[in-house]
GROMACS .gro file of N, CA and C in nm:
model
  441
    1GLN      N    1  -3.272  -0.540   1.727
    1GLN     CA    2  -3.242  -0.401   1.757
    1GLN      C    3  -3.134  -0.349   1.661
    2LEU      N    4  -3.030  -0.432   1.638
    2LEU     CA    5  -2.920  -0.391   1.551
    2LEU      C    6  -2.968  -0.370   1.407
    3TYR      N    7  -3.048  -0.462   1.357
    3TYR     CA    8  -3.102  -0.448   1.221
    3TYR      C    9  -3.194  -0.326   1.212
    4ARG      N   10  -3.270  -0.302   1.314
    4ARG     CA   11  -3.360  -0.186   1.313
    4ARG      C   12  -3.280  -0.056   1.308
    5ASP      N   13  -3.172  -0.049   1.387
    5ASP     CA   14  -3.087   0.070   1.386
    5ASP      C   15  -3.019   0.089   1.250
    6ALA      N   16  -2.973  -0.022   1.192
    6ALA     CA   17  -2.908  -0.014   1.061
    6ALA      C   18  -3.006   0.030   0.954
    7ARG      N   19  -3.129  -0.024   0.958
    7ARG     CA   20  -3.231   0.017   0.860
    7ARG      C   21  -3.263   0.166   0.875
    8GLU      N   22  -3.271   0.211   0.998
    8GLU     CA   23  -3.299   0.352   1.023
    8GLU      C   24  -3.185   0.439   0.971
    9CYS      N   25  -3.062   0.394   0.991
    9CYS     CA   26  -2.945   0.469   0.943
    9CYS      C   27  -2.948   0.479   0.790
   10LEU      N   28  -2.978   0.368   0.723
   10LEU     CA   29  -2.985   0.369   0.577
   10LEU      C   30  -3.096   0.464   0.529
   11THR      N   31  -3.208   0.461   0.596
   11THR     CA   32  -3.318   0.549   0.558
   11THR      C   33  -3.280   0.695   0.576
   12LEU      N   34  -3.214   0.728   0.687
   12LEU     CA   35  -3.171   0.865   0.710
   12LEU      C   36  -3.067   0.910   0.607
   13LEU      N   37  -2.975   0.819   0.571
   13LEU     CA   38  -2.878   0.852   0.466
   13LEU      C   39  -2.948   0.879   0.334
   14SER      N   40  -3.047   0.799   0.303
   14SER     CA   41  -3.123   0.817   0.180
   14SER      C   42  -3.194   0.952   0.179
   15GLN      N   43  -3.253   0.987   0.291
   15GLN     CA   44  -3.321   1.116   0.300
   15GLN      C   45  -3.223   1.232   0.288
   16ARG      N   46  -3.106   1.219   0.351
   16ARG     CA   47  -3.005   1.326   0.346
   16ARG      C   48  -2.950   1.342   0.205
   17LEU      N   49  -2.930   1.231   0.134
   17LEU     CA   50  -2.877   1.238  -0.002
   17LEU      C   51  -2.979   1.297  -0.097
   18GLY      N   52  -3.102   1.258  -0.080
   18GLY     CA   53  -3.208   1.309  -0.167
   18GLY      C   54  -3.179   1.278  -0.313
   19SER      N   55  -3.187   1.379  -0.397
   19SER     CA   56  -3.162   1.358  -0.540
   19SER      C   57  -3.024   1.411  -0.582
   20GLN      N   58  -2.941   1.446  -0.484
   20GLN     CA   59  -2.807   1.497  -0.515
   20GLN      C   60  -2.716   1.383  -0.562
   21LYS      N   61  -2.611   1.421  -0.630
   21LYS     CA   62  -2.514   1.321  -0.676
   21LYS      C   63  -2.425   1.276  -0.560
   22PHE      N   64  -2.384   1.370  -0.476
   22PHE     CA   65  -2.303   1.342  -0.357
   22PHE      C   66  -2.368   1.411  -0.238
   23PHE      N   67  -2.323   1.379  -0.118
   23PHE     CA   68  -2.387   1.433   0.001
   23PHE      C   69  -2.375   1.584   0.014
   24PHE      N   70  -2.265   1.642  -0.036
   24PHE     CA   71  -2.247   1.787  -0.024
   24PHE      C   72  -2.241   1.854  -0.160
   25GLY      N   73  -2.321   1.809  -0.255
   25GLY     CA   74  -2.326   1.877  -0.384
   25GLY      C   75  -2.277   1.792  -0.499
   26ASP      N   76  -2.205   1.857  -0.591
   26ASP     CA   77  -2.163   1.789  -0.715
   26ASP      C   78  -2.027   1.724  -0.706
   27SER      N   79  -1.953   1.745  -0.599
   27SER     CA   80  -1.822   1.681  -0.589
   27SER      C   81  -1.815   1.600  -0.459
   28PRO      N   82  -1.743   1.491  -0.461
   28PRO     CA   83  -1.737   1.404  -0.343
   28PRO      C   84  -1.657   1.467  -0.230
   29ALA      N   85  -1.693   1.431  -0.108
   29ALA     CA   86  -1.623   1.475   0.012
   29ALA      C   87  -1.583   1.350   0.091
   30SER      N   88  -1.515   1.370   0.201
   30SER     CA   89  -1.471   1.254   0.281
   30SER      C   90  -1.590   1.174   0.333
   31LEU      N   91  -1.702   1.239   0.359
   31LEU     CA   92  -1.822   1.167   0.401
   31LEU      C   93  -1.867   1.070   0.293
   32ASP      N   94  -1.858   1.114   0.167
   32ASP     CA   95  -1.897   1.026   0.057
   32ASP      C   96  -1.808   0.901   0.053
   33ALA      N   97  -1.680   0.921   0.075
   33ALA     CA   98  -1.588   0.806   0.075
   33ALA      C   99  -1.623   0.710   0.189
   34PHE      N  100  -1.652   0.766   0.306
   34PHE     CA  101  -1.685   0.683   0.421
   34PHE      C  102  -1.816   0.606   0.399
   35VAL      N  103  -1.918   0.677   0.354
   35VAL     CA  104  -2.049   0.614   0.333
   35VAL      C  105  -2.039   0.509   0.223
   36PHE      N  106  -1.969   0.541   0.114
   36PHE     CA  107  -1.953   0.444   0.006
   36PHE      C  108  -1.880   0.319   0.053
   37SER      N  109  -1.779   0.337   0.138
   37SER     CA  110  -1.703   0.221   0.187
   37SER      C  111  -1.789   0.127   0.270
   38ARG      N  112  -1.899   0.178   0.325
   38ARG     CA  113  -1.990   0.093   0.402
   38ARG      C  114  -2.103   0.038   0.315
   39LEU      N  115  -2.151   0.118   0.220
   39LEU     CA  116  -2.266   0.077   0.140
   39LEU      C  117  -2.230  -0.021   0.029
   40ALA      N  118  -2.117   0.000  -0.038
   40ALA     CA  119  -2.083  -0.082  -0.154
   40ALA      C  120  -2.072  -0.231  -0.119
   41PRO      N  121  -2.001  -0.268  -0.012
   41PRO     CA  122  -1.997  -0.411   0.021
   41PRO      C  123  -2.134  -0.467   0.058
   42LEU      N  124  -2.212  -0.385   0.127
   42LEU     CA  125  -2.347  -0.427   0.165
   42LEU      C  126  -2.434  -0.448   0.041
   43LEU      N  127  -2.414  -0.366  -0.058
   43LEU     CA  128  -2.493  -0.374  -0.180
   43LEU      C  129  -2.446  -0.488  -0.271
   44LYS      N  130  -2.315  -0.510  -0.279
   44LYS     CA  131  -2.259  -0.603  -0.377
   44LYS      C  132  -2.231  -0.744  -0.324
   45ALA      N  133  -2.209  -0.758  -0.196
   45ALA     CA  134  -2.170  -0.889  -0.141
   45ALA      C  135  -2.290  -0.983  -0.128
   46LYS      N  136  -2.260  -1.111  -0.138
   46LYS     CA  137  -2.363  -1.211  -0.112
   46LYS      C  138  -2.364  -1.238   0.038
   47LEU      N  139  -2.476  -1.211   0.100
   47LEU     CA  140  -2.486  -1.223   0.245
   47LEU      C  141  -2.580  -1.336   0.282
   48PRO      N  142  -2.553  -1.405   0.394
   48PRO     CA  143  -2.642  -1.513   0.436
   48PRO      C  144  -2.780  -1.463   0.475
   49ASN      N  145  -2.786  -1.346   0.538
   49ASN     CA  146  -2.914  -1.287   0.574
   49ASN      C  147  -2.925  -1.155   0.497
   50GLY      N  148  -3.013  -1.149   0.403
   50GLY     CA  149  -3.019  -1.035   0.313
   50GLY      C  150  -3.120  -0.929   0.351
   51LYS      N  151  -3.166  -0.924   0.477
   51LYS     CA  152  -3.267  -0.825   0.516
   51LYS      C  153  -3.217  -0.682   0.493
   52LEU      N  154  -3.098  -0.655   0.543
   52LEU     CA  155  -3.043  -0.520   0.531
   52LEU      C  156  -3.010  -0.487   0.385
   53GLN      N  157  -2.962  -0.587   0.312
   53GLN     CA  158  -2.932  -0.567   0.171
   53GLN      C  159  -3.060  -0.537   0.092
   54GLN      N  160  -3.167  -0.605   0.124
   54GLN     CA  161  -3.295  -0.579   0.057
   54GLN      C  162  -3.345  -0.439   0.087
   55HIS      N  163  -3.327  -0.396   0.212
   55HIS     CA  164  -3.370  -0.260   0.247
   55HIS      C  165  -3.288  -0.157   0.169
   56LEU      N  166  -3.156  -0.181   0.159
   56LEU     CA  167  -3.071  -0.089   0.082
   56LEU      C  168  -3.113  -0.086  -0.065
   57LYS      N  169  -3.145  -0.202  -0.121
   57LYS     CA  170  -3.187  -0.208  -0.261
   57LYS      C  171  -3.321  -0.138  -0.283
   58SER      N  172  -3.401  -0.126  -0.178
   58SER     CA  173  -3.528  -0.055  -0.192
   58SER      C  174  -3.509   0.096  -0.192
   59LEU      N  175  -3.394   0.143  -0.144
   59LEU     CA  176  -3.363   0.286  -0.143
   59LEU      C  177  -3.287   0.318  -0.272
   60GLN      N  178  -3.361   0.352  -0.375
   60GLN     CA  179  -3.306   0.364  -0.510
   60GLN      C  180  -3.197   0.470  -0.521
   61ASN      N  181  -3.212   0.580  -0.446
   61ASN     CA  182  -3.109   0.684  -0.458
   61ASN      C  183  -2.974   0.638  -0.402
   62LEU      N  184  -2.974   0.557  -0.297
   62LEU     CA  185  -2.847   0.505  -0.244
   62LEU      C  186  -2.786   0.403  -0.341
   63CYS      N  187  -2.870   0.324  -0.406
   63CYS     CA  188  -2.820   0.229  -0.506
   63CYS      C  189  -2.758   0.304  -0.623
   64ASN      N  190  -2.826   0.409  -0.670
   64ASN     CA  191  -2.772   0.490  -0.779
   64ASN      C  192  -2.643   0.560  -0.737
   65TYR      N  193  -2.639   0.603  -0.613
   65TYR     CA  194  -2.519   0.667  -0.557
   65TYR      C  195  -2.399   0.572  -0.564
   66CYS      N  196  -2.418   0.448  -0.517
   66CYS     CA  197  -2.309   0.349  -0.522
   66CYS      C  198  -2.271   0.316  -0.665
   67THR      N  199  -2.369   0.299  -0.751
   67THR     CA  200  -2.344   0.265  -0.890
   67THR      C  201  -2.268   0.377  -0.961
   68SER      N  202  -2.304   0.502  -0.934
   68SER     CA  203  -2.235   0.612  -1.001
   68SER      C  204  -2.091   0.625  -0.952
   69ILE      N  205  -2.067   0.603  -0.824
   69ILE     CA  206  -1.929   0.608  -0.772
   69ILE      C  207  -1.848   0.492  -0.829
   70LEU      N  208  -1.908   0.374  -0.835
   70LEU     CA  209  -1.837   0.260  -0.894
   70LEU      C  210  -1.800   0.285  -1.039
   71SER      N  211  -1.893   0.339  -1.115
   71SER     CA  212  -1.863   0.362  -1.256
   71SER      C  213  -1.768   0.479  -1.277
   72LEU      N  214  -1.772   0.578  -1.187
   72LEU     CA  215  -1.685   0.694  -1.200
   72LEU      C  216  -1.542   0.665  -1.157
   73TYR      N  217  -1.524   0.599  -1.044
   73TYR     CA  218  -1.391   0.578  -0.988
   73TYR      C  219  -1.338   0.436  -1.006
   74PHE      N  220  -1.426   0.342  -1.035
   74PHE     CA  221  -1.386   0.202  -1.056
   74PHE      C  222  -1.452   0.151  -1.183
   75PRO      N  223  -1.414   0.202  -1.299
   75PRO     CA  224  -1.486   0.167  -1.423
   75PRO      C  225  -1.477   0.019  -1.459
   76TRP      N  226  -1.378  -0.052  -1.413
   76TRP     CA  227  -1.364  -0.193  -1.446
   76TRP      C  228  -1.451  -0.281  -1.358
   77ASP      N  229  -1.518  -0.226  -1.259
   77ASP     CA  230  -1.595  -0.305  -1.163
   77ASP      C  231  -1.738  -0.331  -1.211
   78GLY      N  232  -1.771  -0.297  -1.331
   78GLY     CA  233  -1.906  -0.319  -1.381
   78GLY      C  234  -1.927  -0.462  -1.427
   79GLY      N  235  -1.862  -0.557  -1.365
   79GLY     CA  236  -1.876  -0.697  -1.404
   79GLY      C  237  -1.769  -0.739  -1.504
   80GLU      N  238  -1.700  -0.643  -1.561
   80GLU     CA  239  -1.594  -0.676  -1.655
   80GLU      C  240  -1.461  -0.655  -1.587
   81MET      N  241  -1.373  -0.746  -1.609
   81MET     CA  242  -1.238  -0.731  -1.557
   81MET      C  243  -1.157  -0.652  -1.659
   82PRO      N  244  -1.058  -0.574  -1.611
   82PRO     CA  245  -0.974  -0.505  -1.707
   82PRO      C  246  -0.899  -0.607  -1.791
   83PRO      N  247  -0.864  -0.573  -1.914
   83PRO     CA  248  -0.794  -0.668  -1.997
   83PRO      C  249  -0.661  -0.705  -1.933
   84PRO      N  250  -0.627  -0.834  -1.936
   84PRO     CA  251  -0.501  -0.874  -1.873
   84PRO      C  252  -0.383  -0.812  -1.946
   85ALA      N  253  -0.287  -0.767  -1.869
   85ALA     CA  254  -0.170  -0.704  -1.928
   85ALA      C  255  -0.076  -0.811  -1.982
   86SER      N  256  -0.024  -0.786  -2.096
   86SER     CA  257   0.071  -0.880  -2.156
   86SER      C  258   0.204  -0.865  -2.085
   87PRO      N  259   0.288  -0.970  -2.088
   87PRO     CA  260   0.419  -0.961  -2.022
   87PRO      C  261   0.503  -0.846  -2.078
   88ARG      N  262   0.491  -0.820  -2.207
   88ARG     CA  263   0.568  -0.711  -2.267
   88ARG      C  264   0.521  -0.577  -2.208
   89ARG      N  265   0.390  -0.561  -2.194
   89ARG     CA  266   0.337  -0.437  -2.139
   89ARG      C  267   0.374  -0.422  -1.993
   90LEU      N  268   0.376  -0.533  -1.919
   90LEU     CA  269   0.416  -0.526  -1.779
   90LEU      C  270   0.559  -0.478  -1.765
   91ARG      N  271   0.649  -0.531  -1.849
   91ARG     CA  272   0.789  -0.489  -1.842
   91ARG      C  273   0.804  -0.342  -1.879
   92ALA      N  274   0.725  -0.296  -1.973
   92ALA     CA  275   0.734  -0.156  -2.015
   92ALA      C  276   0.683  -0.064  -1.905
   93GLU      N  277   0.586  -0.111  -1.827
   93GLU     CA  278   0.530  -0.028  -1.722
   93GLU      C  279   0.616  -0.028  -1.596
   94GLU      N  280   0.704  -0.126  -1.582
   94GLU     CA  281   0.791  -0.131  -1.466
   94GLU      C  282   0.882  -0.010  -1.465
   95ASP      N  283   0.932   0.020  -1.349
   95ASP     CA  284   1.028   0.130  -1.337
   95ASP      C  285   1.152   0.093  -1.417
   96PRO      N  286   1.192   0.175  -1.514
   96PRO     CA  287   1.306   0.139  -1.598
   96PRO      C  288   1.437   0.134  -1.520
   97HIS      N  289   1.441   0.198  -1.405
   97HIS     CA  290   1.565   0.200  -1.326
   97HIS      C  291   1.550   0.118  -1.198
   98LYS      N  292   1.467   0.016  -1.201
   98LYS     CA  293   1.437  -0.062  -1.081
   98LYS      C  294   1.563  -0.129  -1.025
   99ARG      N  295   1.639  -0.195  -1.111
   99ARG     CA  296   1.761  -0.264  -1.064
   99ARG      C  297   1.862  -0.166  -1.007
  100ARG      N  298   1.880  -0.053  -1.075
  100ARG     CA  299   1.975   0.048  -1.026
  100ARG      C  300   1.932   0.097  -0.889
  101ASN      N  301   1.804   0.124  -0.873
  101ASN     CA  302   1.753   0.172  -0.744
  101ASN      C  303   1.771   0.068  -0.635
  102GLN      N  304   1.749  -0.060  -0.669
  102GLN     CA  305   1.767  -0.166  -0.570
  102GLN      C  306   1.914  -0.174  -0.527
  103LEU      N  307   2.005  -0.168  -0.624
  103LEU     CA  308   2.147  -0.175  -0.593
  103LEU      C  309   2.190  -0.056  -0.508
  104LEU      N  310   2.143   0.062  -0.543
  104LEU     CA  311   2.177   0.181  -0.464
  104LEU      C  312   2.123   0.170  -0.322
  105SER      N  313   2.004   0.115  -0.308
  105SER     CA  314   1.946   0.098  -0.175
  105SER      C  315   2.031   0.004  -0.090
  106VAL      N  316   2.076  -0.104  -0.151
  106VAL     CA  317   2.160  -0.200  -0.078
  106VAL      C  318   2.292  -0.136  -0.040
  107LEU      N  319   2.353  -0.062  -0.132
  107LEU     CA  320   2.482   0.002  -0.103
  107LEU      C  321   2.468   0.108   0.006
  108VAL      N  322   2.364   0.187   0.003
  108VAL     CA  323   2.342   0.288   0.107
  108VAL      C  324   2.320   0.220   0.242
  109GLY      N  325   2.243   0.113   0.244
  109GLY     CA  326   2.221   0.041   0.369
  109GLY      C  327   2.349  -0.019   0.424
  110LEU      N  328   2.429  -0.076   0.335
  110LEU     CA  329   2.558  -0.134   0.376
  110LEU      C  330   2.650  -0.027   0.431
  111ALA      N  331   2.657   0.087   0.363
  111ALA     CA  332   2.742   0.197   0.410
  111ALA      C  333   2.695   0.247   0.546
  112ALA      N  334   2.565   0.255   0.565
  112ALA     CA  335   2.512   0.301   0.694
  112ALA      C  336   2.547   0.202   0.805
  113MET      N  337   2.535   0.074   0.778
  113MET     CA  338   2.568  -0.026   0.880
  113MET      C  339   2.716  -0.025   0.913
  114LEU      N  340   2.803  -0.014   0.811
  114LEU     CA  341   2.946  -0.009   0.837
  114LEU      C  342   2.984   0.117   0.913
  115GLY      N  343   2.923   0.229   0.875
  115GLY     CA  344   2.949   0.354   0.947
  115GLY      C  345   2.910   0.342   1.093
  116TYR      N  346   2.796   0.283   1.120
  116TYR     CA  347   2.753   0.264   1.258
  116TYR      C  348   2.850   0.173   1.333
  117ALA      N  349   2.893   0.065   1.268
  117ALA     CA  350   2.984  -0.029   1.333
  117ALA      C  351   3.116   0.038   1.369
  118PHE      N  352   3.170   0.121   1.279
  118PHE     CA  353   3.295   0.191   1.308
  118PHE      C  354   3.277   0.296   1.417
  119LEU      N  355   3.171   0.376   1.408
  119LEU     CA  356   3.151   0.484   1.503
  119LEU      C  357   3.115   0.434   1.643
  120SER      N  358   3.049   0.321   1.653
  120SER     CA  359   3.013   0.269   1.784
  120SER      C  360   3.123   0.184   1.846
  121GLY      N  361   3.228   0.156   1.769
  121GLY     CA  362   3.340   0.079   1.823
  121GLY      C  363   3.324  -0.070   1.810
  122ILE      N  364   3.220  -0.116   1.742
  122ILE     CA  365   3.202  -0.260   1.721
  122ILE      C  366   3.316  -0.313   1.635
  123VAL      N  367   3.356  -0.235   1.536
  123VAL     CA  368   3.465  -0.272   1.446
  123VAL      C  369   3.569  -0.161   1.452
  124SER      N  370   3.694  -0.198   1.460
  124SER     CA  371   3.800  -0.097   1.458
  124SER      C  372   3.915  -0.149   1.372
  125ILE      N  373   3.990  -0.056   1.318
  125ILE     CA  374   4.105  -0.092   1.235
  125ILE      C  375   4.229  -0.053   1.311
  126GLN      N  376   4.317  -0.151   1.330
  126GLN     CA  377   4.442  -0.126   1.400
  126GLN      C  378   4.556  -0.164   1.309
  127ARG      N  379   4.655  -0.078   1.305
  127ARG     CA  380   4.773  -0.108   1.225
  127ARG      C  381   4.866  -0.193   1.310
  128SER      N  382   4.914  -0.298   1.252
  128SER     CA  383   5.009  -0.381   1.324
  128SER      C  384   5.143  -0.372   1.252
  129GLY      N  385   5.244  -0.418   1.316
  129GLY     CA  386   5.378  -0.412   1.259
  129GLY      C  387   5.405  -0.530   1.168
  130VAL      N  388   5.308  -0.579   1.098
  130VAL     CA  389   5.326  -0.694   1.010
  130VAL      C  390   5.379  -0.644   0.877
  131GLY      N  391   5.485  -0.704   0.828
  131GLY     CA  392   5.545  -0.664   0.701
  131GLY      C  393   5.485  -0.743   0.587
  132PRO      N  394   5.550  -0.740   0.471
  132PRO     CA  395   5.499  -0.814   0.356
  132PRO      C  396   5.497  -0.963   0.383
  133ALA      N  397   5.402  -1.028   0.327
  133ALA     CA  398   5.383  -1.174   0.337
  133ALA      C  399   5.363  -1.217   0.481
  134GLY      N  400   5.313  -1.129   0.565
  134GLY     CA  401   5.277  -1.166   0.701
  134GLY      C  402   5.395  -1.185   0.794
  135ARG      N  403   5.517  -1.141   0.757
  135ARG     CA  404   5.635  -1.159   0.844
  135ARG      C  405   5.651  -1.038   0.934
  136GLN      N  406   5.695  -1.066   1.053
  136GLN     CA  407   5.726  -0.959   1.146
  136GLN      C  408   5.863  -0.902   1.109
  137PRO      N  409   5.880  -0.771   1.117
  137PRO     CA  410   6.014  -0.716   1.089
  137PRO      C  411   6.112  -0.761   1.198
  138ILE      N  412   6.230  -0.787   1.158
  138ILE     CA  413   6.333  -0.835   1.251
  138ILE      C  414   6.428  -0.720   1.277
  139ALA      N  415   6.456  -0.702   1.402
  139ALA     CA  416   6.549  -0.595   1.438
  139ALA      C  417   6.687  -0.631   1.386
  140LEU      N  418   6.772  -0.531   1.365
  140LEU     CA  419   6.904  -0.552   1.307
  140LEU      C  420   6.991  -0.640   1.395
  141ALA      N  421   6.980  -0.626   1.525
  141ALA     CA  422   7.061  -0.706   1.617
  141ALA      C  423   7.020  -0.852   1.607
  142GLU      N  424   6.894  -0.881   1.590
  142GLU     CA  425   6.847  -1.019   1.580
  142GLU      C  426   6.893  -1.082   1.449
  143GLU      N  427   6.907  -1.004   1.341
  143GLU     CA  428   6.950  -1.059   1.213
  143GLU      C  429   7.092  -1.111   1.223
  144GLU      N  430   7.176  -1.037   1.292
  144GLU     CA  431   7.317  -1.077   1.304
  144GLU      C  432   7.329  -1.206   1.383
  145GLU      N  433   7.249  -1.223   1.486
  145GLU     CA  434   7.257  -1.342   1.569
  145GLU      C  435   7.211  -1.465   1.491
  146GLU      N  436   7.112  -1.449   1.401
  146GLU     CA  437   7.059  -1.563   1.327
  146GLU      C  438   7.160  -1.614   1.227
  147GLU      N  439   7.249  -1.533   1.173
  147GLU     CA  440   7.343  -1.576   1.070
  147GLU      C  441   7.447  -1.656   1.128
   0.00000   0.00000   0.00000
């Protein structure tokens, strides 16, 4: 039953497409993206049971539809892989300010966390009466007694 429904769906799609390039004329619509996302794997993948794939391959306009979208939007998918990028080209294509942006992101995050800690009371700064070198100030009366 499932295969029969799928075959019927493919046949109806083929009839609706007819000889047009896309379902709604000369430019693709969201329906084209949806239909292509279902047809392309069915057409290109190796399947254990190829009944549905064979039926799709018999519908020449749907095969041409998938092939034209692949060649138009995925030109490297025609069996050829794009040429591998050299390390020099990869570095040139990277964001030239990547490190600066990473550092700024870390600093902004740190500032936000510290601000939250201070405002929520998790961390507070208290002034103590500690003098230089960690000594407590001695009152004048105590100084006289120590001598």
